[in-house]
PDB file of C-alpha atoms in Angstrom:
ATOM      1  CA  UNK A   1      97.596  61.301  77.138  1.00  0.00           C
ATOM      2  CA  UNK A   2      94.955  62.896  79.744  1.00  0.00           C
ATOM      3  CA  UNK A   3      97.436  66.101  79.495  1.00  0.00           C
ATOM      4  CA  UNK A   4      97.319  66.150  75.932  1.00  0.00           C
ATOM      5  CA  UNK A   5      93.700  65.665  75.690  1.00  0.00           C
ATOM      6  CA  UNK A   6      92.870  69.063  78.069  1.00  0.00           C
ATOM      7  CA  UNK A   7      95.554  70.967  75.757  1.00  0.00           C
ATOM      8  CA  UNK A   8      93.179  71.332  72.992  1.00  0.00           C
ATOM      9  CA  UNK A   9      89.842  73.233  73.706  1.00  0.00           C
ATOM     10  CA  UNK A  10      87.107  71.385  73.104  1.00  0.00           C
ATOM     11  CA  UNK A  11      83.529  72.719  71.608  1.00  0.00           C
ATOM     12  CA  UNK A  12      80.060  71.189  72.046  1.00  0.00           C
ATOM     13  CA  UNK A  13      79.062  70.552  68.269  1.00  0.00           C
ATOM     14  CA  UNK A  14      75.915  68.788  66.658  1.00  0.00           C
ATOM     15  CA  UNK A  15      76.562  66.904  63.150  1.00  0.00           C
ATOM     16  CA  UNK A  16      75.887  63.776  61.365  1.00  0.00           C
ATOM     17  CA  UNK A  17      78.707  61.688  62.211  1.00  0.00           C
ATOM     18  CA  UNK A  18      79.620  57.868  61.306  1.00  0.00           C
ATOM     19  CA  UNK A  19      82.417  56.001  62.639  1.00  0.00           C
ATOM     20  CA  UNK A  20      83.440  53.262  60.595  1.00  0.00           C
ATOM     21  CA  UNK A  21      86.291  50.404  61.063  1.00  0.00           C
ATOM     22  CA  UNK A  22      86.471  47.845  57.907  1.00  0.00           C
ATOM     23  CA  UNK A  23      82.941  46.732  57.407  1.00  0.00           C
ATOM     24  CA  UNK A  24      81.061  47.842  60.690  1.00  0.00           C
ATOM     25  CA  UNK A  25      79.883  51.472  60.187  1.00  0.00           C
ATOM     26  CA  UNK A  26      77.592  53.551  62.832  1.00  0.00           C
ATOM     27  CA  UNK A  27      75.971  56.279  63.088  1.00  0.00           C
ATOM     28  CA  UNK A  28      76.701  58.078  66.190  1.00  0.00           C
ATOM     29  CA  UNK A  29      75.991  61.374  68.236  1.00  0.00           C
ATOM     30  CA  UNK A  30      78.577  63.773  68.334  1.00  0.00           C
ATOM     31  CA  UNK A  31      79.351  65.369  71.638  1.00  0.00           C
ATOM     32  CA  UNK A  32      82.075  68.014  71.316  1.00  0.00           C
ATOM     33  CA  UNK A  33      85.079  68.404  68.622  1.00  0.00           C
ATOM     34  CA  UNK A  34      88.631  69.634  69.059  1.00  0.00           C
ATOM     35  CA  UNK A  35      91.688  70.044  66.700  1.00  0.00           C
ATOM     36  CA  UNK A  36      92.756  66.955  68.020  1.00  0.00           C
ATOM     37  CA  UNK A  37      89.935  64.502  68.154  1.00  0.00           C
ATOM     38  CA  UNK A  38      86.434  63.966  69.003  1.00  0.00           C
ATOM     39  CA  UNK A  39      83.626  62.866  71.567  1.00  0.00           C
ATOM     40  CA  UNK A  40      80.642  60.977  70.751  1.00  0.00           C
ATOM     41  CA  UNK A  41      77.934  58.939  72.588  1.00  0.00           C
ATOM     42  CA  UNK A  42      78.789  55.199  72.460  1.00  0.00           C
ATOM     43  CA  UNK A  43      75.910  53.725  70.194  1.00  0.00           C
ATOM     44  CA  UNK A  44      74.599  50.304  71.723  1.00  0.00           C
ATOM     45  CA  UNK A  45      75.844  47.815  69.616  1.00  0.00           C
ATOM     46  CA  UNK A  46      79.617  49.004  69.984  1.00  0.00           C
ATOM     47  CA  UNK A  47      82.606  46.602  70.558  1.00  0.00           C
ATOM     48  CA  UNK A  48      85.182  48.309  69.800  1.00  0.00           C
ATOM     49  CA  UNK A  49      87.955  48.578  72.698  1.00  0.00           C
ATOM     50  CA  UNK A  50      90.765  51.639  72.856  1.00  0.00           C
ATOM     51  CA  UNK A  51      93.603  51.224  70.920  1.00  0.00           C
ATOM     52  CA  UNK A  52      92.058  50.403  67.752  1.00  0.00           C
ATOM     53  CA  UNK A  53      91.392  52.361  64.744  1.00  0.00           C
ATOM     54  CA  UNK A  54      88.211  54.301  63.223  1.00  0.00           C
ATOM     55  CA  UNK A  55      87.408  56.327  60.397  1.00  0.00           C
ATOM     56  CA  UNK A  56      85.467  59.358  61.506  1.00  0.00           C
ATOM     57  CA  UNK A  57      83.012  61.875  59.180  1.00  0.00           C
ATOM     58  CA  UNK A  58      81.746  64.591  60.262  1.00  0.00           C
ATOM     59  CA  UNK A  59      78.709  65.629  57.530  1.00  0.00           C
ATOM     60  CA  UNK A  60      78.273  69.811  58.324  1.00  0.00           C
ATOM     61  CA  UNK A  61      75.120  71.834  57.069  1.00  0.00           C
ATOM     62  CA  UNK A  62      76.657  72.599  53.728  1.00  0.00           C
ATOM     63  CA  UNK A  63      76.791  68.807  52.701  1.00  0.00           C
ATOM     64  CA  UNK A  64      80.807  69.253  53.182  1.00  0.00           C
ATOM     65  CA  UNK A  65      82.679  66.852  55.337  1.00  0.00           C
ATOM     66  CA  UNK A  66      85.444  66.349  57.733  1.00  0.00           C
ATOM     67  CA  UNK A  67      87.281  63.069  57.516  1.00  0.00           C
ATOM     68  CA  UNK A  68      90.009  62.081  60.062  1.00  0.00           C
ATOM     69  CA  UNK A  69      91.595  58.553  60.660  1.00  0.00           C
ATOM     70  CA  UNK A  70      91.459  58.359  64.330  1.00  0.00           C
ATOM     71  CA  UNK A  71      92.043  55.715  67.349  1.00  0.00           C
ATOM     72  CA  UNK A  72      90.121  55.169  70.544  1.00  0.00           C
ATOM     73  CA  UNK A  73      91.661  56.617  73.154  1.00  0.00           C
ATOM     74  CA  UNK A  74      89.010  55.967  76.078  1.00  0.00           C
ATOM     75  CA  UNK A  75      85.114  54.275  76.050  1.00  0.00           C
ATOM     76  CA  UNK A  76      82.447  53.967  78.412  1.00  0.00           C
ATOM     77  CA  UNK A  77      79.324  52.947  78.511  1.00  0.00           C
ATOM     78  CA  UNK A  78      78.053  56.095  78.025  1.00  0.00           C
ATOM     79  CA  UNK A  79      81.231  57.934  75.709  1.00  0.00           C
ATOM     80  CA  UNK A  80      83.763  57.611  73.315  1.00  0.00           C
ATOM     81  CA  UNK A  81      86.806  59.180  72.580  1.00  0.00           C
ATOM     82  CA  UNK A  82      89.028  59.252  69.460  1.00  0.00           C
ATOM     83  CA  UNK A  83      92.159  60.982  69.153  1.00  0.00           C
ATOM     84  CA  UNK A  84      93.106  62.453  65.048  1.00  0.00           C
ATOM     85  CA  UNK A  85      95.604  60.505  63.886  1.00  0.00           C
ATOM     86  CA  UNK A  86      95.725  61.832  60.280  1.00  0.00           C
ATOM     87  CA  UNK A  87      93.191  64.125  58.646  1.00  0.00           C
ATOM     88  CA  UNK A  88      93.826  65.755  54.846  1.00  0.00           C
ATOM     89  CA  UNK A  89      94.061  69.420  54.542  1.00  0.00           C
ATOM     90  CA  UNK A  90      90.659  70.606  53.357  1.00  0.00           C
ATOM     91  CA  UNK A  91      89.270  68.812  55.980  1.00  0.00           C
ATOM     92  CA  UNK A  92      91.478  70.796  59.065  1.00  0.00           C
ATOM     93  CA  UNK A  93      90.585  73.719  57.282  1.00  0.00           C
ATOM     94  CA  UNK A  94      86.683  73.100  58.033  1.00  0.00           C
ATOM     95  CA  UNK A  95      87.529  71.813  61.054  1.00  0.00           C
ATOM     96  CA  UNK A  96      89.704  75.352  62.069  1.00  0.00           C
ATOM     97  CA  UNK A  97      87.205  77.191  60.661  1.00  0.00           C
ATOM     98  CA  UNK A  98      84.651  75.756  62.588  1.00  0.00           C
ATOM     99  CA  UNK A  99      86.411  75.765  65.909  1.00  0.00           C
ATOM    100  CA  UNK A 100      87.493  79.730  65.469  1.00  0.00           C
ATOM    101  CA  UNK A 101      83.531  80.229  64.537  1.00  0.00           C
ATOM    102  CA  UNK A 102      82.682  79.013  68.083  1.00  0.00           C
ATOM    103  CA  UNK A 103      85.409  80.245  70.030  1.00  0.00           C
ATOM    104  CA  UNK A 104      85.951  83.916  68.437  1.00  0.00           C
ATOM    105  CA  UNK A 105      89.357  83.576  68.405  1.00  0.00           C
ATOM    106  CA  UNK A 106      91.551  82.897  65.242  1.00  0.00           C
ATOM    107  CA  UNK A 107      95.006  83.762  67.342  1.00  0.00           C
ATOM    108  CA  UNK A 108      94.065  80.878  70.003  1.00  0.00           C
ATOM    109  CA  UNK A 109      93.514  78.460  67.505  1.00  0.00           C
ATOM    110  CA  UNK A 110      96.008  78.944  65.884  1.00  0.00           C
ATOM    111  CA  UNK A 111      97.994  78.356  68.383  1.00  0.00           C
ATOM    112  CA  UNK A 112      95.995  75.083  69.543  1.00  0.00           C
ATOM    113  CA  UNK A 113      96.944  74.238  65.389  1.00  0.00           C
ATOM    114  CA  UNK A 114     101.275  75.014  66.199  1.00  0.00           C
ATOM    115  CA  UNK A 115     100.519  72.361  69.253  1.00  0.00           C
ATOM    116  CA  UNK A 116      98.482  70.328  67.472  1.00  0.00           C
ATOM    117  CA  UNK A 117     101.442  70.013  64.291  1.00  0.00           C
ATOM    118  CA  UNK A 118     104.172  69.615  67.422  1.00  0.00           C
ATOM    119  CA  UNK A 119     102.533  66.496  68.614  1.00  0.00           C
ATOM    120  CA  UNK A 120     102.209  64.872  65.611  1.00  0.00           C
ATOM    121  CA  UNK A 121     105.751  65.593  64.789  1.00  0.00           C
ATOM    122  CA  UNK A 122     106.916  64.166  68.267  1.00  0.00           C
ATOM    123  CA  UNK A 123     104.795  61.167  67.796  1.00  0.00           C
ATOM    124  CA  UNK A 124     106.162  60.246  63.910  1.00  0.00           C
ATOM    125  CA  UNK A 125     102.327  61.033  62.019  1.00  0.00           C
TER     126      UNK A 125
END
């Protein structure tokens, strides 16, 4: 997983973000973003332990969103981590948009997208 993880570039980004699993919703600080999950800062009332799943939304300037279904990969006290387990096609659009805006490259993410589409094949999403 750590391997996987580094594969995918990873850019410092400032939204409104909630993470949400059933009933329990928070609003948390995003850290960085990458085609293949995201970091935030763990808010303090958090209980949730890796392996389980969370509903992520990104909220960008423009009032649009990105919405990926995601699981904890790694927490700790300070840090979260959620690898993209499914996310719907306008919102990898914003989300490769936003990526190529910050790293000035549309060839490199694209190819961070092929790896990103191989995974997901390999894994059965």
């Amino acid at each position: 997983m750590s391997e996987q993880r580094r594969s995918f570039q990873r850019i410092p980004f400032d939204a409104d973000t909630r993470v949400s699993q059933g009933d329990k919703s928070w609003s948390v600080e995003l850290i960085d973003v990458s085609l293949n999950g995201i970091l935030f800062k763990q808010p303090e009332d958090w209980n949730i332990h890796p392996g389980h799943s969370l509903n992520i939304r990104i909220t960008l300037a423009d009032y649009s969103h990105i919405d990926m279904e995601s699981q904890l990969v790694h927490s700790t006290k300070q840090q979260v981590g959620c690898q993209c387990l499914h996310i719907d096609l306008d919102s990898i659009t914003m989300l490769k948009r936003l990526i190529e805006l910050n790293l000035g490259s549309d060839e490199f993410v694209e190819r961070e997208l092929s790896a990103l589409m191989a995974d997901h094949e390999q894994d059965g999403h």
